[in-house]
Amino acid sequence: MDSATLKNHYLDYISCLNRRQTDLSAFVHDDLIYNSKSMSRKEYQDLIAYWAGVIPDQRYDVDILVVADSRVACRINFACTPVREMMGLAPTGRKIQFSEHVFYRFEDGKIKEVWSLIDKEAITAQLS
Amino acid sequence: MDSATLKNHYLDYISCLNRRQTDLSAFVHDDLIYNSKSMSRKEYQDLIAYWAGVIPDQRYDVDILVVADSRVACRINFACTPVREMMGLAPTGRKIQFSEHVFYRFEDGKIKEVWSLIDKEAITAQLS
């Protein structure tokens, strides 16, 4: 998969997340590494579904996308309203804004490794 | 600057940081945007020098590097020993490990914008 194809494939993946598609088998390997931990695709899907439950209006807004070889790096912005406790903090009913900086390694066109950092400081400041 | 050249140029920048070179004018514009804030190169250099004072053995270890067009995305690992207070937490004398996920936009071969997230959760867990 060349970089242009991988870029479009990744944007399709983001669209699926925003449509709340639960089956990510077209984009994610059966097993992957997520922040150094082994995880099945089902566990990965469950993690994404968990966050969609905490933040029903969560929308993945691609801000910066860098793709080369089998690597994708993305800065994703969120402007959304938690309705359940998030990182130990109760929802306020107000919209919060934060970013995720995430790196992926694709293998045969599917995500095999993910390293994600979320701006928890921004979240804490807005929910406290 | 093509992607291969930009990649090498960025790695030269990292080498300069690891050599504690204080003048970054070969790599950074006179003015830049750092996490949405306007900053002069001197302020950017001062910020880097501040962290080198807090963590004298800080070494930028490039883990993942994705370069395309004028964009650089890098996951940088650190294994280092704070000697001064860091994010409100006193040093313990022990080495800590954490990562930074950072995106840059280069303009005419020099950094014009930076978006950086640091794994503060990991730092807090290790210093508490």
mmCIF file of C-alpha atoms in Angstrom:
data_model
loop_
_atom_site.group_PDB
_atom_site.id
_atom_site.type_symbol
_atom_site.label_atom_id
_atom_site.label_comp_id
_atom_site.label_asym_id
_atom_site.label_seq_id
_atom_site.Cartn_x
_atom_site.Cartn_y
_atom_site.Cartn_z
ATOM 1 C CA MET A 1 0.000 0.000 0.000
ATOM 2 C CA ASP A 2 1.654 3.269 -1.059
ATOM 3 C CA SER A 3 1.477 6.390 1.110
ATOM 4 C CA ALA A 4 -1.415 8.008 -0.783
ATOM 5 C CA THR A 5 -3.465 4.800 -0.572
ATOM 6 C CA LEU A 6 -2.625 4.318 3.093
ATOM 7 C CA LYS A 7 -3.635 7.910 3.792
ATOM 8 C CA ASN A 8 -7.060 7.368 2.216
ATOM 9 C CA HIS A 9 -7.408 4.007 3.948
ATOM 10 C CA TYR A 10 -6.687 5.669 7.302
ATOM 11 C CA LEU A 11 -9.243 8.411 6.590
ATOM 12 C CA ASP A 12 -11.779 5.642 5.822
ATOM 13 C CA TYR A 13 -10.951 4.171 9.228
ATOM 14 C CA ILE A 14 -11.596 7.536 10.889
ATOM 15 C CA SER A 15 -14.910 7.818 9.011
ATOM 16 C CA CYS A 16 -15.897 4.402 10.349
ATOM 17 C CA LEU A 17 -15.114 5.530 13.886
ATOM 18 C CA ASN A 18 -17.229 8.635 13.362
ATOM 19 C CA ARG A 19 -20.095 6.498 12.037
ATOM 20 C CA ARG A 20 -19.735 4.318 15.159
ATOM 21 C CA GLN A 21 -19.052 1.263 13.010
ATOM 22 C CA THR A 22 -18.224 -1.464 15.510
ATOM 23 C CA ASP A 23 -16.556 -4.032 13.233
ATOM 24 C CA LEU A 24 -13.066 -2.724 12.426
ATOM 25 C CA SER A 25 -11.760 -5.941 10.834
ATOM 26 C CA ALA A 26 -11.085 -4.129 7.539
ATOM 27 C CA PHE A 27 -8.624 -1.857 9.342
ATOM 28 C CA VAL A 28 -7.246 -3.663 12.383
ATOM 29 C CA HIS A 29 -5.407 -6.979 12.718
ATOM 30 C CA ASP A 30 -6.849 -9.760 14.865
ATOM 31 C CA ASP A 31 -4.141 -8.953 17.399
ATOM 32 C CA LEU A 32 -2.295 -5.719 17.898
ATOM 33 C CA ILE A 33 -0.046 -3.839 20.285
ATOM 34 C CA TYR A 34 -1.658 -0.812 21.944
ATOM 35 C CA ASN A 35 0.674 1.380 24.004
ATOM 36 C CA SER A 36 3.018 -1.600 24.523
ATOM 37 C CA LYS A 37 0.212 -3.985 25.530
ATOM 38 C CA SER A 38 -1.016 -6.948 23.489
ATOM 39 C CA MET A 39 -4.681 -6.606 22.649
ATOM 40 C CA SER A 40 -7.179 -8.453 20.484
ATOM 41 C CA ARG A 41 -9.164 -6.531 17.890
ATOM 42 C CA LYS A 42 -12.243 -7.146 20.014
ATOM 43 C CA GLU A 43 -10.573 -5.530 23.018
ATOM 44 C CA TYR A 44 -9.535 -2.604 20.822
ATOM 45 C CA GLN A 45 -13.092 -2.244 19.503
ATOM 46 C CA ASP A 46 -14.407 -2.477 23.070
ATOM 47 C CA LEU A 47 -12.036 0.298 24.149
ATOM 48 C CA ILE A 48 -13.301 2.556 21.361
ATOM 49 C CA ALA A 49 -16.915 1.650 22.201
ATOM 50 C CA TYR A 50 -16.240 2.424 25.869
ATOM 51 C CA TRP A 51 -15.172 5.974 24.987
ATOM 52 C CA ALA A 52 -18.158 6.409 22.674
ATOM 53 C CA GLY A 53 -20.311 5.557 25.716
ATOM 54 C CA VAL A 54 -18.546 8.090 27.920
ATOM 55 C CA ILE A 55 -18.690 10.751 25.178
ATOM 56 C CA PRO A 56 -21.608 10.039 22.813
ATOM 57 C CA ASP A 57 -20.931 13.139 20.681
ATOM 58 C CA GLN A 58 -17.241 12.287 20.292
ATOM 59 C CA ARG A 59 -16.048 13.019 16.772
ATOM 60 C CA TYR A 60 -12.534 12.305 15.480
ATOM 61 C CA ASP A 61 -11.409 15.465 13.708
ATOM 62 C CA VAL A 62 -8.135 14.913 11.846
ATOM 63 C CA ASP A 63 -5.976 18.010 12.332
ATOM 64 C CA ILE A 64 -2.544 16.866 11.124
ATOM 65 C CA LEU A 65 -1.885 13.679 9.189
ATOM 66 C CA VAL A 66 1.588 12.458 8.267
ATOM 67 C CA VAL A 67 1.908 9.209 6.331
ATOM 68 C CA ALA A 68 5.081 7.523 5.126
ATOM 69 C CA ASP A 69 5.770 3.875 4.337
ATOM 70 C CA SER A 70 3.717 1.785 6.772
ATOM 71 C CA ARG A 71 3.483 4.563 9.362
ATOM 72 C CA VAL A 72 0.647 6.955 10.097
ATOM 73 C CA ALA A 73 0.956 9.820 12.578
ATOM 74 C CA CYS A 74 -2.126 11.839 13.370
ATOM 75 C CA ARG A 75 -3.072 14.750 15.584
ATOM 76 C CA ILE A 76 -6.777 14.327 16.261
ATOM 77 C CA ASN A 77 -8.862 17.068 17.826
ATOM 78 C CA PHE A 78 -11.960 16.437 19.887
ATOM 79 C CA ALA A 79 -14.661 18.894 20.936
ATOM 80 C CA CYS A 80 -17.181 16.818 22.818
ATOM 81 C CA THR A 81 -19.318 16.466 25.907
ATOM 82 C CA PRO A 82 -18.654 13.651 28.384
ATOM 83 C CA VAL A 83 -21.842 12.279 29.929
ATOM 84 C CA ARG A 84 -20.154 9.835 32.276
ATOM 85 C CA GLU A 85 -17.129 9.994 34.549
ATOM 86 C CA MET A 86 -13.941 10.503 32.560
ATOM 87 C CA MET A 87 -10.520 9.798 34.094
ATOM 88 C CA GLY A 88 -12.096 9.972 37.523
ATOM 89 C CA LEU A 89 -13.758 13.332 36.860
ATOM 90 C CA ALA A 90 -17.499 13.857 36.762
ATOM 91 C CA PRO A 91 -19.083 15.347 33.618
ATOM 92 C CA THR A 92 -19.978 19.022 33.817
ATOM 93 C CA GLY A 93 -22.467 19.089 30.925
ATOM 94 C CA ARG A 94 -20.116 21.414 29.077
ATOM 95 C CA LYS A 95 -18.174 20.660 25.929
ATOM 96 C CA ILE A 96 -14.461 20.042 26.356
ATOM 97 C CA GLN A 97 -11.653 20.239 23.815
ATOM 98 C CA PHE A 98 -8.534 18.115 23.717
ATOM 99 C CA SER A 99 -6.139 16.450 21.314
ATOM 100 C CA GLU A 100 -4.697 13.005 20.771
ATOM 101 C CA HIS A 101 -1.299 12.435 19.159
ATOM 102 C CA VAL A 102 -1.225 8.903 17.817
ATOM 103 C CA PHE A 103 1.214 6.798 15.811
ATOM 104 C CA TYR A 104 0.229 3.623 13.970
ATOM 105 C CA ARG A 105 2.188 0.940 12.212
ATOM 106 C CA PHE A 106 0.204 -0.801 9.493
ATOM 107 C CA GLU A 107 1.014 -4.299 8.283
ATOM 108 C CA ASP A 108 -0.652 -5.583 5.107
ATOM 109 C CA GLY A 109 -3.001 -2.595 5.246
ATOM 110 C CA LYS A 110 -4.165 -3.162 8.809
ATOM 111 C CA ILE A 111 -3.209 -1.571 12.116
ATOM 112 C CA LYS A 112 -0.680 -3.718 13.986
ATOM 113 C CA GLU A 113 0.687 -1.230 16.528
ATOM 114 C CA VAL A 114 -0.684 1.937 18.152
ATOM 115 C CA TRP A 115 1.048 4.448 20.396
ATOM 116 C CA SER A 116 -1.379 7.055 21.674
ATOM 117 C CA LEU A 117 -0.998 10.067 23.939
ATOM 118 C CA ILE A 118 -4.026 12.069 24.987
ATOM 119 C CA ASP A 119 -3.851 15.552 26.452
ATOM 120 C CA LYS A 120 -5.106 14.539 29.878
ATOM 121 C CA GLU A 121 -3.920 17.848 31.337
ATOM 122 C CA ALA A 122 -6.396 19.708 29.099
ATOM 123 C CA ILE A 123 -9.174 17.286 30.035
ATOM 124 C CA THR A 124 -8.450 17.594 33.763
ATOM 125 C CA ALA A 125 -8.349 21.391 33.567
ATOM 126 C CA GLN A 126 -11.737 21.541 31.836
ATOM 127 C CA LEU A 127 -13.517 18.983 34.022
ATOM 128 C CA SER A 128 -12.177 20.162 37.377
ATOM 129 C CA MET B 1 13.540 20.051 0.908
ATOM 130 C CA ASP B 2 12.391 16.521 0.005
ATOM 131 C CA SER B 3 11.304 14.047 2.688
ATOM 132 C CA ALA B 4 14.642 12.211 2.876
ATOM 133 C CA THR B 5 16.530 15.498 3.257
ATOM 134 C CA LEU B 6 14.052 16.791 5.829
ATOM 135 C CA LYS B 7 14.375 13.541 7.786
ATOM 136 C CA ASN B 8 18.161 13.910 7.968
ATOM 137 C CA HIS B 9 17.832 17.601 8.783
ATOM 138 C CA TYR B 10 15.487 16.753 11.660
ATOM 139 C CA LEU B 11 17.887 14.097 12.956
ATOM 140 C CA ASP B 12 20.642 16.744 12.865
ATOM 141 C CA TYR B 13 18.371 18.946 14.980
ATOM 142 C CA ILE B 14 17.925 16.131 17.509
ATOM 143 C CA SER B 15 21.712 15.615 17.583
ATOM 144 C CA CYS B 16 22.131 19.308 18.361
ATOM 145 C CA LEU B 17 19.676 19.021 21.237
ATOM 146 C CA ASN B 18 21.586 16.027 22.577
ATOM 147 C CA ARG B 19 24.868 17.953 22.317
ATOM 148 C CA ARG B 20 23.185 20.807 24.245
ATOM 149 C CA GLN B 21 23.808 23.204 21.356
ATOM 150 C CA THR B 22 22.047 26.377 22.408
ATOM 151 C CA ASP B 23 21.853 28.210 19.060
ATOM 152 C CA LEU B 24 19.123 26.534 17.013
ATOM 153 C CA SER B 25 18.944 29.173 14.277
ATOM 154 C CA ALA B 26 19.817 26.582 11.621
ATOM 155 C CA PHE B 27 16.662 24.658 12.492
ATOM 156 C CA VAL B 28 14.114 27.066 13.939
ATOM 157 C CA HIS B 29 12.566 30.248 12.535
ATOM 158 C CA ASP B 30 12.965 33.548 14.369
ATOM 159 C CA ASP B 31 9.309 33.196 15.379
ATOM 160 C CA LEU B 32 7.244 30.068 15.697
ATOM 161 C CA ILE B 33 4.014 28.684 17.087
ATOM 162 C CA TYR B 34 4.441 26.269 19.990
ATOM 163 C CA ASN B 35 1.263 24.501 21.127
ATOM 164 C CA SER B 36 -0.847 27.361 19.708
ATOM 165 C CA LYS B 37 1.266 30.091 21.321
ATOM 166 C CA SER B 38 3.516 32.531 19.483
ATOM 167 C CA MET B 39 7.091 32.242 20.629
ATOM 168 C CA SER B 40 10.441 33.664 19.570
ATOM 169 C CA ARG B 41 13.307 31.296 18.820
ATOM 170 C CA LYS B 42 15.024 32.596 21.942
ATOM 171 C CA GLU B 43 12.001 31.653 24.053
ATOM 172 C CA TYR B 44 11.962 28.210 22.407
ATOM 173 C CA GLN B 45 15.694 27.776 23.107
ATOM 174 C CA ASP B 46 15.137 28.957 26.695
ATOM 175 C CA LEU B 47 12.367 26.372 27.125
ATOM 176 C CA ILE B 48 14.669 23.594 25.937
ATOM 177 C CA ALA B 49 17.478 24.907 28.165
ATOM 178 C CA TYR B 50 15.073 25.002 31.121
ATOM 179 C CA TRP B 51 14.339 21.280 30.720
ATOM 180 C CA ALA B 52 18.037 20.496 30.323
ATOM 181 C CA GLY B 53 18.512 22.191 33.709
ATOM 182 C CA VAL B 54 15.746 20.146 35.325
ATOM 183 C CA ILE B 55 17.019 16.920 33.725
ATOM 184 C CA PRO B 56 20.761 17.230 32.991
ATOM 185 C CA ASP B 57 21.014 13.658 31.601
ATOM 186 C CA GLN B 58 18.012 14.167 29.293
ATOM 187 C CA ARG B 59 18.645 12.537 25.918
ATOM 188 C CA TYR B 60 16.236 12.685 22.976
ATOM 189 C CA ASP B 61 15.889 9.123 21.703
ATOM 190 C CA VAL B 62 13.958 9.004 18.419
ATOM 191 C CA ASP B 63 11.649 5.982 18.535
ATOM 192 C CA ILE B 64 9.298 6.583 15.580
ATOM 193 C CA LEU B 65 9.862 9.158 12.865
ATOM 194 C CA VAL B 66 7.355 9.910 10.113
ATOM 195 C CA VAL B 67 8.217 12.557 7.540
ATOM 196 C CA ALA B 68 6.140 13.699 4.587
ATOM 197 C CA ASP B 69 6.150 16.997 2.703
ATOM 198 C CA SER B 70 6.895 19.742 5.239
ATOM 199 C CA ARG B 71 5.670 17.699 8.209
ATOM 200 C CA VAL B 72 7.640 15.730 10.779
ATOM 201 C CA ALA B 73 5.993 13.542 13.414
ATOM 202 C CA CYS B 74 8.176 11.968 16.065
ATOM 203 C CA ARG B 75 7.757 9.750 19.085
ATOM 204 C CA ILE B 76 10.685 10.560 21.342
ATOM 205 C CA ASN B 77 11.582 8.409 24.329
ATOM 206 C CA PHE B 78 13.331 9.717 27.399
ATOM 207 C CA ALA B 79 15.032 7.759 30.188
ATOM 208 C CA CYS B 80 16.472 10.379 32.496
ATOM 209 C CA THR B 81 16.852 11.606 36.029
ATOM 210 C CA PRO B 82 15.268 14.899 37.109
ATOM 211 C CA VAL B 83 17.396 16.800 39.612
ATOM 212 C CA ARG B 84 14.935 19.629 40.174
ATOM 213 C CA GLU B 85 11.192 19.832 40.668
ATOM 214 C CA MET B 86 9.321 18.646 37.569
ATOM 215 C CA MET B 87 5.652 19.470 37.064
ATOM 216 C CA GLY B 88 5.347 20.239 40.754
ATOM 217 C CA LEU B 89 6.910 16.933 41.795
ATOM 218 C CA ALA B 90 10.204 16.643 43.656
ATOM 219 C CA PRO B 91 12.995 14.536 42.132
ATOM 220 C CA THR B 92 13.452 11.076 43.625
ATOM 221 C CA GLY B 93 17.019 10.482 42.422
ATOM 222 C CA ARG B 94 15.708 7.639 40.277
ATOM 223 C CA LYS B 95 15.586 7.486 36.510
ATOM 224 C CA ILE B 96 12.159 7.939 34.933
ATOM 225 C CA GLN B 97 10.914 6.964 31.478
ATOM 226 C CA PHE B 98 8.384 8.801 29.376
ATOM 227 C CA SER B 99 7.557 9.679 25.789
ATOM 228 C CA GLU B 100 6.782 12.791 23.807
ATOM 229 C CA HIS B 101 4.621 12.749 20.674
ATOM 230 C CA VAL B 102 5.431 15.823 18.650
ATOM 231 C CA PHE B 103 4.396 17.223 15.284
ATOM 232 C CA TYR B 104 6.351 19.925 13.440
ATOM 233 C CA ARG B 105 5.673 21.977 10.358
ATOM 234 C CA PHE B 106 8.808 23.119 8.600
ATOM 235 C CA GLU B 107 8.920 26.169 6.354
ATOM 236 C CA ASP B 108 11.988 26.743 4.177
ATOM 237 C CA GLY B 109 13.769 24.033 6.133
ATOM 238 C CA LYS B 110 13.121 25.518 9.574
ATOM 239 C CA ILE B 111 10.581 24.725 12.276
ATOM 240 C CA LYS B 112 7.611 27.091 12.116
ATOM 241 C CA GLU B 113 5.029 25.203 14.199
ATOM 242 C CA VAL B 114 5.239 22.623 16.989
ATOM 243 C CA TRP B 115 2.482 20.620 18.649
ATOM 244 C CA SER B 116 3.817 18.565 21.523
ATOM 245 C CA LEU B 117 2.204 16.186 23.980
ATOM 246 C CA ILE B 118 4.229 14.681 26.813
ATOM 247 C CA ASP B 119 3.146 11.639 28.791
ATOM 248 C CA LYS B 120 2.642 13.524 32.055
ATOM 249 C CA GLU B 121 0.695 10.606 33.508
ATOM 250 C CA ALA B 122 3.812 8.420 33.267
ATOM 251 C CA ILE B 123 5.947 11.166 34.812
ATOM 252 C CA THR B 124 3.493 11.727 37.669
ATOM 253 C CA ALA B 125 3.257 7.985 38.367
ATOM 254 C CA GLN B 126 7.035 7.650 38.581
ATOM 255 C CA LEU B 127 7.713 10.777 40.659
ATOM 256 C CA SER B 128 4.846 10.352 43.138
#
